[in-house]
XYZ file of C-alpha atoms in Angstrom:
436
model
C 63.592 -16.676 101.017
C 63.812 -18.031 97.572
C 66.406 -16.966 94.893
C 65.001 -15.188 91.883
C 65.402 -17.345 89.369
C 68.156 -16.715 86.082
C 64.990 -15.878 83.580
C 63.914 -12.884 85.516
C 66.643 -11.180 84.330
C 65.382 -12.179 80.988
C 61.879 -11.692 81.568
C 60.148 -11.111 78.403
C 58.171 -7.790 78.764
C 54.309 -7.321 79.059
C 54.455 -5.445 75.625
C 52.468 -2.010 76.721
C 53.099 0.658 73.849
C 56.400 2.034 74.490
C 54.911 5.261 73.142
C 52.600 5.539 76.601
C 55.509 3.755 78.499
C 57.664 6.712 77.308
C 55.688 9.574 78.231
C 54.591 7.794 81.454
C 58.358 7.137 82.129
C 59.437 10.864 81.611
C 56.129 12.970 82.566
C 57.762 13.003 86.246
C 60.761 14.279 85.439
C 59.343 16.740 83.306
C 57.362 18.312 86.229
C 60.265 18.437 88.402
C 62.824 19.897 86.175
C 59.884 21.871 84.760
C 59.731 23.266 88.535
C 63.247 23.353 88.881
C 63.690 25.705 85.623
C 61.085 27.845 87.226
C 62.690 28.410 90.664
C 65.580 28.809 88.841
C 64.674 31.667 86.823
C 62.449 32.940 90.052
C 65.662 32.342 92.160
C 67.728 34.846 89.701
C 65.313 37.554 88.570
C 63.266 37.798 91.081
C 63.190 35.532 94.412
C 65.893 37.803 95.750
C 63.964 40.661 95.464
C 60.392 39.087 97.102
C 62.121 36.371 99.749
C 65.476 38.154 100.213
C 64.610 41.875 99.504
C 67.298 43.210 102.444
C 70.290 41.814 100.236
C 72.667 43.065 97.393
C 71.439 41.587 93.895
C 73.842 39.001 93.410
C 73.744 37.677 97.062
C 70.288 37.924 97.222
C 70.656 35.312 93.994
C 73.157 33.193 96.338
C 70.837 32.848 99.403
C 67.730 32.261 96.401
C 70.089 29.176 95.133
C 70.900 27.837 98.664
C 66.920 27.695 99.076
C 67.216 25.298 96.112
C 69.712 23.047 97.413
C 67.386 22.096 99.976
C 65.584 20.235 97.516
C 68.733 18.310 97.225
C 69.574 18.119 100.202
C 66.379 16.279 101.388
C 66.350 13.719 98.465
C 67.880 11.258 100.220
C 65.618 10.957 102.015
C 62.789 10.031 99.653
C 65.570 7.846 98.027
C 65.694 5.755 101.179
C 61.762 5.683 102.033
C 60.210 5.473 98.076
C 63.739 2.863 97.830
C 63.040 0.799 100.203
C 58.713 1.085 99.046
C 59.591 0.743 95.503
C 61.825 -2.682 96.098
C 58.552 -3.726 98.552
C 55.556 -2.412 96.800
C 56.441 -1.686 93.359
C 57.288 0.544 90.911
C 53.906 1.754 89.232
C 53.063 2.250 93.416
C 56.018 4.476 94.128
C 55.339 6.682 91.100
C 52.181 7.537 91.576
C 52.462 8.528 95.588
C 55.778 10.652 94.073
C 54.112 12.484 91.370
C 50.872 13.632 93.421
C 53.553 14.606 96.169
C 55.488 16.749 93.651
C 52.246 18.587 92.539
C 51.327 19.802 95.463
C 54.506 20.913 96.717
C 55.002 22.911 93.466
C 51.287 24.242 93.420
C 51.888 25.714 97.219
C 55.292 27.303 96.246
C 53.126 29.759 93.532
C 50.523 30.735 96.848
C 53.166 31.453 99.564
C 52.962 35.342 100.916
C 55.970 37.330 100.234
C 58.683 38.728 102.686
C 56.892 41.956 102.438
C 53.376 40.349 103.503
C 54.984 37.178 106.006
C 58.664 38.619 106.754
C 60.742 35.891 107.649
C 58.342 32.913 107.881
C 58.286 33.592 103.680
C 61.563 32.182 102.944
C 61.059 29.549 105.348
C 58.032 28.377 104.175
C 59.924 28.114 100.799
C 62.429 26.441 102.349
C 60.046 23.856 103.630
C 58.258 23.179 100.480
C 61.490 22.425 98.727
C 62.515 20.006 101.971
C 59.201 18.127 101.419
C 59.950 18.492 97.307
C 63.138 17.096 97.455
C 61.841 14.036 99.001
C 59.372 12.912 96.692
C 61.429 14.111 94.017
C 64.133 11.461 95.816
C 62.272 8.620 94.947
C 60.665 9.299 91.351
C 63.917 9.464 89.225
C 64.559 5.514 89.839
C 61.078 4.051 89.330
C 60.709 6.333 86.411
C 63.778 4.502 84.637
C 62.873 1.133 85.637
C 59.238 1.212 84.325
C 59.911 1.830 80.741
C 63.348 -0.231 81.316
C 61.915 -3.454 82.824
C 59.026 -3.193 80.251
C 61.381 -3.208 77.393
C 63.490 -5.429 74.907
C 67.008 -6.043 76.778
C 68.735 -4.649 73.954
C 67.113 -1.130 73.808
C 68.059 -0.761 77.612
C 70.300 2.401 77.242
C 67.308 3.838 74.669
C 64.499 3.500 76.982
C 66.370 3.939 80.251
C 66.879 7.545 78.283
C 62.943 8.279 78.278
C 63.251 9.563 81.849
C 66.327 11.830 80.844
C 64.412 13.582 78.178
C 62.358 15.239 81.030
C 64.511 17.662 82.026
C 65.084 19.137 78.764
C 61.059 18.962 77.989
C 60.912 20.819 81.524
C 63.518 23.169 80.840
C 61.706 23.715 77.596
C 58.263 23.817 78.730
C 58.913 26.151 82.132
C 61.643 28.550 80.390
C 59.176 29.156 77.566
C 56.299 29.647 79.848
C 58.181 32.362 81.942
C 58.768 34.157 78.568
C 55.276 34.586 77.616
C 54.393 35.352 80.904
C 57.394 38.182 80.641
C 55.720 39.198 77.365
C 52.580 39.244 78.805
C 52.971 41.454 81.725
C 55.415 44.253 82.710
C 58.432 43.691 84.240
C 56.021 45.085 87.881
C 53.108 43.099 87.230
C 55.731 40.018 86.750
C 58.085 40.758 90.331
C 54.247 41.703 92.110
C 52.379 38.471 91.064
C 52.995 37.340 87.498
C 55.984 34.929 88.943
C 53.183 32.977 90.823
C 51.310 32.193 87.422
C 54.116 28.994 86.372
C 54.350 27.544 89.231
C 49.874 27.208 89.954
C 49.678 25.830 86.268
C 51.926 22.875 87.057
C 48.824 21.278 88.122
C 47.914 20.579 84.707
C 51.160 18.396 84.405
C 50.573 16.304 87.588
C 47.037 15.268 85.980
C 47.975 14.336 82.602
C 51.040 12.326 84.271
C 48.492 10.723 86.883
C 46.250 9.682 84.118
C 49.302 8.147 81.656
C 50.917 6.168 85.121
C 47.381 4.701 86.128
C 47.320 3.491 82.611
C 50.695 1.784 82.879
C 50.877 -2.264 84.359
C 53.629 -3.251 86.938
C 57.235 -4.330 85.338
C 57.893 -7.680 84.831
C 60.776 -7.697 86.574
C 59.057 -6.843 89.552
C 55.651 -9.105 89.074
C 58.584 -12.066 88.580
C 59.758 -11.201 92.069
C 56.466 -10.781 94.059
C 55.664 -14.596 92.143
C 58.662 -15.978 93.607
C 58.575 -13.992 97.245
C 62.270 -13.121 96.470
C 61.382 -8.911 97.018
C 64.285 -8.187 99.394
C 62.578 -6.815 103.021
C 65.131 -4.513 104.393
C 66.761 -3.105 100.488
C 68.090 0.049 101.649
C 70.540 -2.028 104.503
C 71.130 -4.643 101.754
C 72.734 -1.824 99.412
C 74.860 -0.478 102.135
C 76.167 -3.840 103.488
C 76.582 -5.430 100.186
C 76.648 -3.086 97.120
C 78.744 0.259 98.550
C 81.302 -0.411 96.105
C 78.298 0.051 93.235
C 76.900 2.990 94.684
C 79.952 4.949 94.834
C 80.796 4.025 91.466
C 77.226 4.943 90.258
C 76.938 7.971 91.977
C 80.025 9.152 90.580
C 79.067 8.922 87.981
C 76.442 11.214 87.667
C 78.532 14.412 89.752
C 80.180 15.623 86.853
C 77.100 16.301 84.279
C 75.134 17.676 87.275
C 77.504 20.512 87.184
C 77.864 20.759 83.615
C 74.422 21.512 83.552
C 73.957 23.908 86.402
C 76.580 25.923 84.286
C 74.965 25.811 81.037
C 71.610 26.305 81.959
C 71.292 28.064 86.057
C 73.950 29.984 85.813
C 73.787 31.435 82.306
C 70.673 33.051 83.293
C 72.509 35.426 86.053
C 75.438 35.705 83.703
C 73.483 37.213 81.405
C 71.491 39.330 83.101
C 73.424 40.610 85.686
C 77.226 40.150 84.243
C 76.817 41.251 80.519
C 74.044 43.429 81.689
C 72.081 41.562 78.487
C 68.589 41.188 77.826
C 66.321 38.534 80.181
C 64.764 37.488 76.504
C 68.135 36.676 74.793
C 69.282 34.254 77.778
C 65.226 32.264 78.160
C 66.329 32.002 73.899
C 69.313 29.883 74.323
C 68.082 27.913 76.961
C 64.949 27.207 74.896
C 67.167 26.094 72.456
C 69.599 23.985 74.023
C 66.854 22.439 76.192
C 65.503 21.457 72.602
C 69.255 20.019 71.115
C 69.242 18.338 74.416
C 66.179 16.608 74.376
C 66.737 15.206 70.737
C 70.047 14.332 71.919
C 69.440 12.209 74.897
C 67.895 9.334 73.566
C 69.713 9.124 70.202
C 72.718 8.721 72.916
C 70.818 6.690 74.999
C 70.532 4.052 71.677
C 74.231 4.515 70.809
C 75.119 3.374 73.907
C 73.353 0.085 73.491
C 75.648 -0.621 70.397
C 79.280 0.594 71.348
C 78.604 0.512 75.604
C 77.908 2.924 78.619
C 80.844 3.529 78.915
C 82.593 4.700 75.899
C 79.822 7.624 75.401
C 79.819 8.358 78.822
C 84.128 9.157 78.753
C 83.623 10.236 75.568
C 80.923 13.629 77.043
C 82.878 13.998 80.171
C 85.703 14.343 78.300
C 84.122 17.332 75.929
C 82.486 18.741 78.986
C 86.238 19.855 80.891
C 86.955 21.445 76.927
C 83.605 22.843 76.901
C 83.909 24.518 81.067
C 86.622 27.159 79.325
C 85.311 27.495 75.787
C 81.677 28.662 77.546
C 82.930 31.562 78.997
C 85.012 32.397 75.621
C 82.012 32.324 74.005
C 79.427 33.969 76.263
C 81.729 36.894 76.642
C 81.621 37.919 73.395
C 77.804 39.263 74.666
C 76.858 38.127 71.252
C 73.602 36.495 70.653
C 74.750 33.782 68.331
C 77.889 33.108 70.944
C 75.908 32.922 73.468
C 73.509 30.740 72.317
C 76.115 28.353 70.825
C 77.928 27.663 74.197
C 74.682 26.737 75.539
C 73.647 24.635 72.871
C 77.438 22.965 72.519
C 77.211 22.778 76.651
C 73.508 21.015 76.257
C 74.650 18.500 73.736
C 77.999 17.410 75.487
C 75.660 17.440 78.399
C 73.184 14.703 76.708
C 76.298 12.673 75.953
C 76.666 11.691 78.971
C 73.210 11.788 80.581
C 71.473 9.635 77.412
C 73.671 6.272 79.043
C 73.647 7.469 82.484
C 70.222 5.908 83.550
C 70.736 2.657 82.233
C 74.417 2.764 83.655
C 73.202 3.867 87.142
C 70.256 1.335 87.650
C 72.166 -1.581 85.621
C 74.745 -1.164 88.648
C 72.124 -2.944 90.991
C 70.469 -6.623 91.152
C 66.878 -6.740 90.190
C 66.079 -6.993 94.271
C 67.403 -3.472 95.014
C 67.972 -1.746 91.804
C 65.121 0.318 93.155
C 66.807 1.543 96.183
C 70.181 1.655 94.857
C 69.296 3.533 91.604
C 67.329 5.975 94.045
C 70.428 6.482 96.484
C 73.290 6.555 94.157
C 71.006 9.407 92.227
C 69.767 11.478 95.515
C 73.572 10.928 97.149
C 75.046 12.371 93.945
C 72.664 15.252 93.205
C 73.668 16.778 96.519
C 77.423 16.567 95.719
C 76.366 17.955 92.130
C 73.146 19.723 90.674
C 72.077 20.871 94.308
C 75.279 23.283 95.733
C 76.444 23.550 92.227
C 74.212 26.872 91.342
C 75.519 27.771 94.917
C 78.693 27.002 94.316
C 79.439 28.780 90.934
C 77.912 32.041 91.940
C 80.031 31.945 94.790
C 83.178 31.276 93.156
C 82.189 34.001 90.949
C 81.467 36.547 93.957
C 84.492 35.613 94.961
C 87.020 35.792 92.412
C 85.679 37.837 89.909
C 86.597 35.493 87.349
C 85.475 32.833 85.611
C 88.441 30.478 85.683
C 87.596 29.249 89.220
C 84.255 28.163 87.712
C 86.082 26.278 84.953
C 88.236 24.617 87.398
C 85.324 23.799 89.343
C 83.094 22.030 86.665
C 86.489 20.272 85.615
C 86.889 18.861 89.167
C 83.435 17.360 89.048
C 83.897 16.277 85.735
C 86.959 14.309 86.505
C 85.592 12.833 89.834
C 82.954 11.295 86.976
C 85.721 10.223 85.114
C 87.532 8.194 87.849
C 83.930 6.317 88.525
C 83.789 5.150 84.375
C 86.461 4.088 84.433
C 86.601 1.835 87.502
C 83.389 0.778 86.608
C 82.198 -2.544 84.559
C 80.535 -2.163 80.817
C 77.152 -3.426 81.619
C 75.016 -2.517 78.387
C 75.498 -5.896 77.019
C 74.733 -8.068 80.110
C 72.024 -9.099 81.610
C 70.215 -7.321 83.881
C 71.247 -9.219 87.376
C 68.512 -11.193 89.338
């Protein structure tokens, strides 16, 4: 096999607009966090009520949130088979299979019988359709990145690896304010009986426009320069295990810490809310609405400062807020204020997008061109089990538990230092090369 040669990593790009490349880049992870904010909301006000009616309220919530760490859990998965495709096939190939995957899944969750109609085969069926989620959803977040990154000017890496990271705010945005005008809509019966079934159809309509802006979009460079010179590596996922561990630990570190950050600020604050400060549903969809907002502004403007002063100096810089930020939330939130609350979401949201507007480019700059694919994929899927998917789980649990909200300080600054330790092992890489 021949060696990519040193101008692939300099490849000069195929010049689509980087307004469709954008938009193509992110419509994926809109859907999915779009899907996530929807089970999450489902998962607190109502899933443990229609899945897991024979529970207390707030363990009902707990078994609702270990439901959605399946969809964690399983991402490895689809990190290892859509890797090892997307370092074979392609990118644009990948993304496509991923996003038609997700749809489905998503569609089927908003037509599945209740416990009260199925009994127990409801919350497994749930259970499966987040397995089968997680999987696709395991190998979208890396070819996302790497299509509007390999496309791009080298020195607007950290800005247009960033484009995928705006998705979860735009889903956030998009599914929390969906849920509230269903909420308006109906009555709080019509909602629990079949309103909650009404976000989670429509998502269909995001899987087509996506489908039609990814058709649109030509293979990377990067990739095309591979394929041209048969240097695609055949077995990627063994090659990232045998020779790039130390990379994948250090990327997958790094992402642990704003996970949980974020399944603070946005999962959890829901139940707080609701069902601690006994505080209207409205007043908690408001503040996520609006930090999902700050955030998305945030991210890329982040994303482009880190392409000037490096990764990793931003990256420190929002971990570093986020341990401050674990305490002050809770000052804040218990004031049952709505200004309070809605500024420790906001502050959490904006610390958050400190650290996730780098964290793309950081992640998949971690790998050589001939597995970034699979490496990006498993260093993301590997870390979002360890973070974002026991962390609702994890929190409420603590909270159960302890009846305060220290040990769910101490537990977001844990994660948040593990992050730490990985930055600052890890190499500055915003003003290298990519690596053939």
């Amino acid at each position: 096999m021949r060696a990519v040669p040193q101008g692939v990593a300099h490849a000069p790009p195929a010049s689509p607009k980087m307004g469709r490349l954008a938009m193509a880049s992110s419509v994926g992870t809109t859907l999915e966090w779009y899907d996530f904010t929807v089970y999450n909301i489902m998962a607190a006000l109502v899933f443990n009520a229609i899945f897991f009616p024979s529970f207390d309220p707030l363990t009902g919530t707990i078994l609702a949130f270990s439901t959605y760490a399946v969809g964690y859990i399983s991402r490895p998965l689809g990190g290892m088979v859509f890797g090892h495709l997307g370092d074979r096939l392609g990118r644009r190939f990948v993304l496509v299979a991923t996003l038609v995957i997700m749809g489905v899944s998503t569609g089927l969750m908003g037509l599945l019988p209740t416990y009260g109609t199925w009994g127990i085969w409801a919350p497994i069926a749930l259970v499966a359709l987040r397995f089968v989620q997680g999987v696709a959803l395991g190998g979208e977040w890396a070819g996302a990145v790497l299509l509007s990154m390999e496309h791009g000017k080298p020195t607007e890496r950290g800005r247009n690896a960033s484009f995928t990271q705006v998705g979860p705010s735009c889903g956030t945005l998009i599914g929390t304010g969906f849920i509230a005008l269903v909420s308006a809509w109906l009555s709080p019966e019509d909602f629990q009986a079949w309103g909650w079934r009404i976000p989670f159809v429509s998502s269909v309509a995001l899987v087509l426009f996506g489908l039609w802006l990814r058709r649109g979009v030509e293979e990377t460079p990067v990739f095309r320069e591979m394929e041209a010179h048969q240097a695609t590596a055949k077995t990627p996922i063994k090659e990232v295990f045998s020779q790039h561990w130390r990379r994948l630990l250090v990327a997958g570190g790094s992402r642990i810490g704003s996970d949980v950050l974020y399944a603070l600020v946005v999962v959890f604050t829901l139940t707080y809310v609701t069902t601690v400060l006994h505080l209207s549903r409205p007043l908690a969809l408001t503040a996520t609405m609006i930090g999902a907002a700050c955030n998305a502004l945030a991210v890329p403007w982040f994303g482009a400062l880190s392409d000037r002063i490096g990764r990793r100096p931003v990256y420190i810089a929002g971990a570093l807020l986020g341990i401050a930020w674990a305490f002050v939330f809770f000052v804040l939130m218990d004031r049952a204020q709505p200004i309070a609350i809605c500024a420790a979401v906001v502050g959490g949201l904006l610390i958050h997008a400190m650290m996730y507007g780098p964290q793309a480019a950081f992640v998949t700059e971690q790998f050589p061109n001939r597995v970034r694919y699979a490496g990006a994929s498993l260093a993301y899927t590997l870390a979002g089990i360890l973070g974002g998917g026991f962390a609702p789980l994890i929190i409420a649990s603590l909270f159960k538990s302890y009846g305060s909200t220290v040990a769910v300080s101490l537990y977001v600054t844990a994660a948040l230092g593990l992050t730490l330790v990985a930055l600052l092992v890890a190499r500055e890489t915003a003003h290298e090369p990519l690596q053939a």
